[in-house]
């Protein structure tokens, strides 16, 4: 049921010359000040003393009221009201227009009697911004018309719309507030809607208001429950001690699911100012990951100041200055702040033309963001405690290596040199000399490991080459030997920060897997910044090859899946193949991503 206008079909109606049945009841005036129960009582009382025709329809009215009151799911309740009203008033078509929170248009439009194929052909449903539906929203009174097309506000039907003339419209109130309007069109017998129909539908609309109120309460309770469950999932993920990137991905996924948005995006402060997208849940996350919203953006300034930003249409809002905004419509951008500190931001944009976020959704999302920020701070504090414990342990290991191992190796070397000088056998002198040289090399490697153990994160240079060497030196301690390494191309200048950070994480994962599972005696690490992908893009490739036992059939693949996930999030890939042992023994893990 709708009319043609530039945006959406709409229709509503005002009585012209109502029919004159014998002794009709006095028209009912709107009872704005009455609550739902008082309105129902008043409307039912008005049925007393009416004709036998109306009296005969009362049982059907009572059955319709009973039917409307069953069920708690809001949209199915609206569908049921439309169907019941159409049957009660013998109308071909029925609809409910749900007024938006601002009271200026329609947020939903539920129909009955219009086939789905016809509805799809009509296109977008009315928004109530103008025309007859807009007038009915501004003046929520019962309306009855013998021919809605004769009203000067009528703008015509869109192509494919069913022909409609007779019309009856009644407002639906929930707890005294206008919820929407119930529309009926095309009396089944070809006549007009009369006073009896008006009274019946008004009573039904009152009962519908009660049913809708109950359904809305139920929906609100369920919605809050879902957001609470999402907050619990985020807190659990953040405090589980897992990878920080995985935890942020959980925040993005939960926010997207709970908000019903096209994407869930987590942003953290960038090194040079602004906010960087570090976690994305979307159909195409690689298009957004790593994008930095500059510091001069009005949105960034408000978010870093701890203020939420709500946008009606990201594509047209002048505050949205990145290329990503063109893909989205309504959006919520919420600061992740707790304890007076802003950790970052959470964005939940919907697709172009999507439904605006309600006030309830905004409130629940803001609470979710605050809970996520608190969990982030707790996780950060937990990681700091764990990191401190690791540093203390590393410092103890470094002291033990220096004070015990190196000193003993040095003393052993001096003893061997003394024995070498006293020996007159050339072969013995040569063999002892080689042993002393090996001890010297071992002492140097241990000193390198000690340096790595004592190095603080703040001391680590930012160059990718140095960070790779640091990871190799760190891995040498548990491995018992130092992996070889090779760099191809200007690694430091070509590889971006985001790709470099993920490459280091991939290297750490590959070396850890080699230590725990490969039982290898040799590991080669190659970082090649001269690679070209099949689509022509420049890329960096990390290869970690060993001569170990290889990957057993049916073995765990969680580490390899982590590597693949990191690469795919950047538009790259990861795989494994034969190693560098005899006849291909061992494993070679390859990880690559665009520069």
PDB file of N, CA, C and O in Angstrom, residues 347-398:
ATOM      1  N   UNK A 347      34.183   0.938  15.444  1.00  0.00           N
ATOM      2  CA  UNK A 347      33.236   1.416  14.435  1.00  0.00           C
ATOM      3  C   UNK A 347      32.376   0.260  13.936  1.00  0.00           C
ATOM      4  O   UNK A 347      32.883  -0.848  13.715  1.00  0.00           O
ATOM      5  N   UNK A 348      31.071   0.534  13.771  1.00  0.00           N
ATOM      6  CA  UNK A 348      30.142  -0.483  13.262  1.00  0.00           C
ATOM      7  C   UNK A 348      29.287   0.149  12.157  1.00  0.00           C
ATOM      8  O   UNK A 348      28.144   0.540  12.397  1.00  0.00           O
ATOM      9  N   UNK A 349      29.815   0.250  10.947  1.00  0.00           N
ATOM     10  CA  UNK A 349      29.049   0.856   9.847  1.00  0.00           C
ATOM     11  C   UNK A 349      28.114  -0.158   9.189  1.00  0.00           C
ATOM     12  O   UNK A 349      28.460  -1.337   9.037  1.00  0.00           O
ATOM     13  N   UNK A 350      26.942   0.321   8.788  1.00  0.00           N
ATOM     14  CA  UNK A 350      26.017  -0.494   8.018  1.00  0.00           C
ATOM     15  C   UNK A 350      26.165  -0.179   6.528  1.00  0.00           C
ATOM     16  O   UNK A 350      26.766   0.827   6.158  1.00  0.00           O
ATOM     17  N   UNK A 351      25.603  -1.019   5.693  1.00  0.00           N
ATOM     18  CA  UNK A 351      25.726  -0.835   4.254  1.00  0.00           C
ATOM     19  C   UNK A 351      24.939   0.390   3.800  1.00  0.00           C
ATOM     20  O   UNK A 351      24.068   0.907   4.527  1.00  0.00           O
ATOM     21  N   UNK A 352      25.234   0.868   2.605  1.00  0.00           N
ATOM     22  CA  UNK A 352      24.514   2.007   2.024  1.00  0.00           C
ATOM     23  C   UNK A 352      23.021   1.706   1.994  1.00  0.00           C
ATOM     24  O   UNK A 352      22.591   0.638   1.564  1.00  0.00           O
ATOM     25  N   UNK A 353      22.225   2.670   2.459  1.00  0.00           N
ATOM     26  CA  UNK A 353      20.785   2.484   2.492  1.00  0.00           C
ATOM     27  C   UNK A 353      20.303   1.644   3.650  1.00  0.00           C
ATOM     28  O   UNK A 353      19.112   1.305   3.712  1.00  0.00           O
ATOM     29  N   UNK A 354      21.190   1.284   4.571  1.00  0.00           N
ATOM     30  CA  UNK A 354      20.815   0.459   5.710  1.00  0.00           C
ATOM     31  C   UNK A 354      19.967   1.212   6.714  1.00  0.00           C
ATOM     32  O   UNK A 354      19.868   2.441   6.713  1.00  0.00           O
ATOM     33  N   UNK A 355      19.360   0.453   7.627  1.00  0.00           N
ATOM     34  CA  UNK A 355      18.484   1.029   8.650  1.00  0.00           C
ATOM     35  C   UNK A 355      19.309   1.844   9.648  1.00  0.00           C
ATOM     36  O   UNK A 355      20.366   1.397  10.088  1.00  0.00           O
ATOM     37  N   UNK A 356      18.847   3.038  10.009  1.00  0.00           N
ATOM     38  CA  UNK A 356      19.573   3.837  11.007  1.00  0.00           C
ATOM     39  C   UNK A 356      19.607   3.116  12.357  1.00  0.00           C
ATOM     40  O   UNK A 356      18.742   2.308  12.677  1.00  0.00           O
ATOM     41  N   UNK A 357      20.608   3.411  13.156  1.00  0.00           N
ATOM     42  CA  UNK A 357      20.717   2.827  14.481  1.00  0.00           C
ATOM     43  C   UNK A 357      19.718   3.506  15.424  1.00  0.00           C
ATOM     44  O   UNK A 357      19.605   4.734  15.443  1.00  0.00           O
ATOM     45  N   UNK A 358      19.012   2.699  16.205  1.00  0.00           N
ATOM     46  CA  UNK A 358      18.058   3.249  17.161  1.00  0.00           C
ATOM     47  C   UNK A 358      18.791   3.760  18.392  1.00  0.00           C
ATOM     48  O   UNK A 358      19.974   3.474  18.617  1.00  0.00           O
ATOM     49  N   UNK A 359      18.067   4.493  19.210  1.00  0.00           N
ATOM     50  CA  UNK A 359      18.653   5.020  20.437  1.00  0.00           C
ATOM     51  C   UNK A 359      19.076   3.887  21.365  1.00  0.00           C
ATOM     52  O   UNK A 359      20.116   3.960  22.033  1.00  0.00           O
ATOM     53  N   UNK A 360      18.262   2.824  21.402  1.00  0.00           N
ATOM     54  CA  UNK A 360      18.612   1.671  22.234  1.00  0.00           C
ATOM     55  C   UNK A 360      19.892   1.018  21.746  1.00  0.00           C
ATOM     56  O   UNK A 360      20.775   0.661  22.545  1.00  0.00           O
ATOM     57  N   UNK A 361      20.022   0.853  20.426  1.00  0.00           N
ATOM     58  CA  UNK A 361      21.241   0.258  19.874  1.00  0.00           C
ATOM     59  C   UNK A 361      22.455   1.124  20.169  1.00  0.00           C
ATOM     60  O   UNK A 361      23.535   0.608  20.476  1.00  0.00           O
ATOM     61  N   UNK A 362      22.295   2.427  20.101  1.00  0.00           N
ATOM     62  CA  UNK A 362      23.415   3.315  20.407  1.00  0.00           C
ATOM     63  C   UNK A 362      23.844   3.168  21.862  1.00  0.00           C
ATOM     64  O   UNK A 362      25.045   3.106  22.172  1.00  0.00           O
ATOM     65  N   UNK A 363      22.867   3.095  22.757  1.00  0.00           N
ATOM     66  CA  UNK A 363      23.176   2.958  24.186  1.00  0.00           C
ATOM     67  C   UNK A 363      23.879   1.639  24.468  1.00  0.00           C
ATOM     68  O   UNK A 363      24.901   1.590  25.168  1.00  0.00           O
ATOM     69  N   UNK A 364      23.344   0.547  23.911  1.00  0.00           N
ATOM     70  CA  UNK A 364      23.933  -0.770  24.150  1.00  0.00           C
ATOM     71  C   UNK A 364      25.331  -0.865  23.543  1.00  0.00           C
ATOM     72  O   UNK A 364      26.243  -1.446  24.148  1.00  0.00           O
ATOM     73  N   UNK A 365      25.520  -0.290  22.363  1.00  0.00           N
ATOM     74  CA  UNK A 365      26.838  -0.323  21.729  1.00  0.00           C
ATOM     75  C   UNK A 365      27.854   0.489  22.531  1.00  0.00           C
ATOM     76  O   UNK A 365      29.020   0.093  22.658  1.00  0.00           O
ATOM     77  N   UNK A 366      27.423   1.621  23.070  1.00  0.00           N
ATOM     78  CA  UNK A 366      28.321   2.434  23.895  1.00  0.00           C
ATOM     79  C   UNK A 366      28.745   1.673  25.144  1.00  0.00           C
ATOM     80  O   UNK A 366      29.922   1.701  25.543  1.00  0.00           O
ATOM     81  N   UNK A 367      27.795   0.983  25.770  1.00  0.00           N
ATOM     82  CA  UNK A 367      28.125   0.172  26.944  1.00  0.00           C
ATOM     83  C   UNK A 367      29.069  -0.973  26.577  1.00  0.00           C
ATOM     84  O   UNK A 367      29.997  -1.294  27.330  1.00  0.00           O
ATOM     85  N   UNK A 368      28.820  -1.577  25.402  1.00  0.00           N
ATOM     86  CA  UNK A 368      29.690  -2.656  24.946  1.00  0.00           C
ATOM     87  C   UNK A 368      31.122  -2.141  24.738  1.00  0.00           C
ATOM     88  O   UNK A 368      32.097  -2.809  25.113  1.00  0.00           O
ATOM     89  N   UNK A 369      31.248  -0.966  24.127  1.00  0.00           N
ATOM     90  CA  UNK A 369      32.576  -0.396  23.887  1.00  0.00           C
ATOM     91  C   UNK A 369      33.294  -0.108  25.205  1.00  0.00           C
ATOM     92  O   UNK A 369      34.500  -0.346  25.331  1.00  0.00           O
ATOM     93  N   UNK A 370      32.564   0.393  26.200  1.00  0.00           N
ATOM     94  CA  UNK A 370      33.173   0.660  27.509  1.00  0.00           C
ATOM     95  C   UNK A 370      33.642  -0.633  28.165  1.00  0.00           C
ATOM     96  O   UNK A 370      34.730  -0.695  28.749  1.00  0.00           O
ATOM     97  N   UNK A 371      32.815  -1.693  28.050  1.00  0.00           N
ATOM     98  CA  UNK A 371      33.206  -2.980  28.616  1.00  0.00           C
ATOM     99  C   UNK A 371      34.419  -3.543  27.889  1.00  0.00           C
ATOM    100  O   UNK A 371      35.337  -4.092  28.505  1.00  0.00           O
ATOM    101  N   UNK A 372      34.443  -3.407  26.562  1.00  0.00           N
ATOM    102  CA  UNK A 372      35.588  -3.893  25.794  1.00  0.00           C
ATOM    103  C   UNK A 372      36.857  -3.121  26.166  1.00  0.00           C
ATOM    104  O   UNK A 372      37.943  -3.704  26.269  1.00  0.00           O
ATOM    105  N   UNK A 373      36.723  -1.806  26.379  1.00  0.00           N
ATOM    106  CA  UNK A 373      37.888  -1.003  26.769  1.00  0.00           C
ATOM    107  C   UNK A 373      38.409  -1.427  28.140  1.00  0.00           C
ATOM    108  O   UNK A 373      39.629  -1.528  28.352  1.00  0.00           O
ATOM    109  N   UNK A 374      37.494  -1.688  29.068  1.00  0.00           N
ATOM    110  CA  UNK A 374      37.916  -2.161  30.391  1.00  0.00           C
ATOM    111  C   UNK A 374      38.632  -3.496  30.276  1.00  0.00           C
ATOM    112  O   UNK A 374      39.671  -3.716  30.916  1.00  0.00           O
ATOM    113  N   UNK A 375      38.084  -4.396  29.451  1.00  0.00           N
ATOM    114  CA  UNK A 375      38.734  -5.690  29.260  1.00  0.00           C
ATOM    115  C   UNK A 375      40.105  -5.520  28.611  1.00  0.00           C
ATOM    116  O   UNK A 375      41.059  -6.239  28.947  1.00  0.00           O
ATOM    117  N   UNK A 376      40.224  -4.565  27.671  1.00  0.00           N
ATOM    118  CA  UNK A 376      41.518  -4.295  27.042  1.00  0.00           C
ATOM    119  C   UNK A 376      42.540  -3.822  28.068  1.00  0.00           C
ATOM    120  O   UNK A 376      43.702  -4.253  28.054  1.00  0.00           O
ATOM    121  N   UNK A 377      42.121  -2.938  28.974  1.00  0.00           N
ATOM    122  CA  UNK A 377      43.034  -2.449  30.002  1.00  0.00           C
ATOM    123  C   UNK A 377      43.446  -3.570  30.942  1.00  0.00           C
ATOM    124  O   UNK A 377      44.618  -3.686  31.335  1.00  0.00           O
ATOM    125  N   UNK A 378      42.490  -4.420  31.314  1.00  0.00           N
ATOM    126  CA  UNK A 378      42.813  -5.546  32.190  1.00  0.00           C
ATOM    127  C   UNK A 378      43.756  -6.519  31.495  1.00  0.00           C
ATOM    128  O   UNK A 378      44.704  -7.031  32.106  1.00  0.00           O
ATOM    129  N   UNK A 379      43.499  -6.765  30.198  1.00  0.00           N
ATOM    130  CA  UNK A 379      44.381  -7.658  29.452  1.00  0.00           C
ATOM    131  C   UNK A 379      45.777  -7.057  29.326  1.00  0.00           C
ATOM    132  O   UNK A 379      46.785  -7.765  29.408  1.00  0.00           O
ATOM    133  N   UNK A 380      45.831  -5.742  29.113  1.00  0.00           N
ATOM    134  CA  UNK A 380      47.131  -5.077  29.001  1.00  0.00           C
ATOM    135  C   UNK A 380      47.898  -5.167  30.318  1.00  0.00           C
ATOM    136  O   UNK A 380      49.107  -5.443  30.326  1.00  0.00           O
ATOM    137  N   UNK A 381      47.185  -4.960  31.438  1.00  0.00           N
ATOM    138  CA  UNK A 381      47.835  -5.077  32.742  1.00  0.00           C
ATOM    139  C   UNK A 381      48.323  -6.506  32.982  1.00  0.00           C
ATOM    140  O   UNK A 381      49.409  -6.733  33.523  1.00  0.00           O
ATOM    141  N   UNK A 382      47.493  -7.468  32.551  1.00  0.00           N
ATOM    142  CA  UNK A 382      47.880  -8.870  32.715  1.00  0.00           C
ATOM    143  C   UNK A 382      49.109  -9.196  31.885  1.00  0.00           C
ATOM    144  O   UNK A 382      50.032  -9.869  32.354  1.00  0.00           O
ATOM    145  N   UNK A 383      49.133  -8.690  30.637  1.00  0.00           N
ATOM    146  CA  UNK A 383      50.301  -8.932  29.790  1.00  0.00           C
ATOM    147  C   UNK A 383      51.536  -8.235  30.338  1.00  0.00           C
ATOM    148  O   UNK A 383      52.654  -8.758  30.223  1.00  0.00           O
ATOM    149  N   UNK A 384      51.354  -7.054  30.948  1.00  0.00           N
ATOM    150  CA  UNK A 384      52.490  -6.362  31.552  1.00  0.00           C
ATOM    151  C   UNK A 384      53.077  -7.193  32.691  1.00  0.00           C
ATOM    152  O   UNK A 384      54.312  -7.286  32.834  1.00  0.00           O
ATOM    153  N   UNK A 385      52.190  -7.784  33.508  1.00  0.00           N
ATOM    154  CA  UNK A 385      52.680  -8.624  34.610  1.00  0.00           C
ATOM    155  C   UNK A 385      53.409  -9.852  34.070  1.00  0.00           C
ATOM    156  O   UNK A 385      54.470 -10.232  34.575  1.00  0.00           O
ATOM    157  N   UNK A 386      52.820 -10.451  33.029  1.00  0.00           N
ATOM    158  CA  UNK A 386      53.471 -11.623  32.437  1.00  0.00           C
ATOM    159  C   UNK A 386      54.791 -11.238  31.793  1.00  0.00           C
ATOM    160  O   UNK A 386      55.786 -11.978  31.887  1.00  0.00           O
ATOM    161  N   UNK A 387      54.805 -10.075  31.139  1.00  0.00           N
ATOM    162  CA  UNK A 387      56.032  -9.614  30.488  1.00  0.00           C
ATOM    163  C   UNK A 387      57.119  -9.333  31.528  1.00  0.00           C
ATOM    164  O   UNK A 387      58.291  -9.666  31.324  1.00  0.00           O
ATOM    165  N   UNK A 388      56.715  -8.739  32.645  1.00  0.00           N
ATOM    166  CA  UNK A 388      57.681  -8.466  33.704  1.00  0.00           C
ATOM    167  C   UNK A 388      58.266  -9.766  34.251  1.00  0.00           C
ATOM    168  O   UNK A 388      59.474  -9.865  34.490  1.00  0.00           O
ATOM    169  N   UNK A 389      57.384 -10.772  34.421  1.00  0.00           N
ATOM    170  CA  UNK A 389      57.872 -12.059  34.906  1.00  0.00           C
ATOM    171  C   UNK A 389      58.846 -12.681  33.908  1.00  0.00           C
ATOM    172  O   UNK A 389      59.870 -13.266  34.291  1.00  0.00           O
ATOM    173  N   UNK A 390      58.528 -12.523  32.602  1.00  0.00           N
ATOM    174  CA  UNK A 390      59.426 -13.060  31.574  1.00  0.00           C
ATOM    175  C   UNK A 390      60.759 -12.329  31.592  1.00  0.00           C
ATOM    176  O   UNK A 390      61.836 -12.950  31.499  1.00  0.00           O
ATOM    177  N   UNK A 391      60.726 -10.998  31.740  1.00  0.00           N
ATOM    178  CA  UNK A 391      61.966 -10.228  31.767  1.00  0.00           C
ATOM    179  C   UNK A 391      62.824 -10.616  32.963  1.00  0.00           C
ATOM    180  O   UNK A 391      64.053 -10.738  32.855  1.00  0.00           O
ATOM    181  N   UNK A 392      62.179 -10.808  34.098  1.00  0.00           N
ATOM    182  CA  UNK A 392      62.932 -11.213  35.286  1.00  0.00           C
ATOM    183  C   UNK A 392      63.578 -12.574  35.074  1.00  0.00           C
ATOM    184  O   UNK A 392      64.740 -12.806  35.456  1.00  0.00           O
ATOM    185  N   UNK A 393      62.808 -13.490  34.440  1.00  0.00           N
ATOM    186  CA  UNK A 393      63.348 -14.814  34.179  1.00  0.00           C
ATOM    187  C   UNK A 393      64.481 -14.759  33.159  1.00  0.00           C
ATOM    188  O   UNK A 393      65.511 -15.440  33.303  1.00  0.00           O
ATOM    189  N   UNK A 394      64.299 -13.918  32.129  1.00  0.00           N
ATOM    190  CA  UNK A 394      65.346 -13.770  31.126  1.00  0.00           C
ATOM    191  C   UNK A 394      66.615 -13.164  31.737  1.00  0.00           C
ATOM    192  O   UNK A 394      67.742 -13.579  31.396  1.00  0.00           O
ATOM    193  N   UNK A 395      66.426 -12.215  32.638  1.00  0.00           N
ATOM    194  CA  UNK A 395      67.584 -11.600  33.277  1.00  0.00           C
ATOM    195  C   UNK A 395      68.332 -12.622  34.126  1.00  0.00           C
ATOM    196  O   UNK A 395      69.577 -12.643  34.148  1.00  0.00           O
ATOM    197  N   UNK A 396      67.570 -13.491  34.812  1.00  0.00           N
ATOM    198  CA  UNK A 396      68.211 -14.532  35.619  1.00  0.00           C
ATOM    199  C   UNK A 396      68.976 -15.506  34.726  1.00  0.00           C
ATOM    200  O   UNK A 396      70.111 -15.890  35.040  1.00  0.00           O
ATOM    201  N   UNK A 397      68.328 -15.883  33.577  1.00  0.00           N
ATOM    202  CA  UNK A 397      69.004 -16.800  32.657  1.00  0.00           C
ATOM    203  C   UNK A 397      70.260 -16.159  32.091  1.00  0.00           C
ATOM    204  O   UNK A 397      71.321 -16.815  31.986  1.00  0.00           O
ATOM    205  N   UNK A 398      70.183 -14.860  31.759  1.00  0.00           N
ATOM    206  CA  UNK A 398      71.363 -14.165  31.227  1.00  0.00           C
ATOM    207  C   UNK A 398      72.491 -14.142  32.255  1.00  0.00           C
ATOM    208  O   UNK A 398      73.667 -14.361  31.909  1.00  0.00           O
TER     209      UNK A 398
END
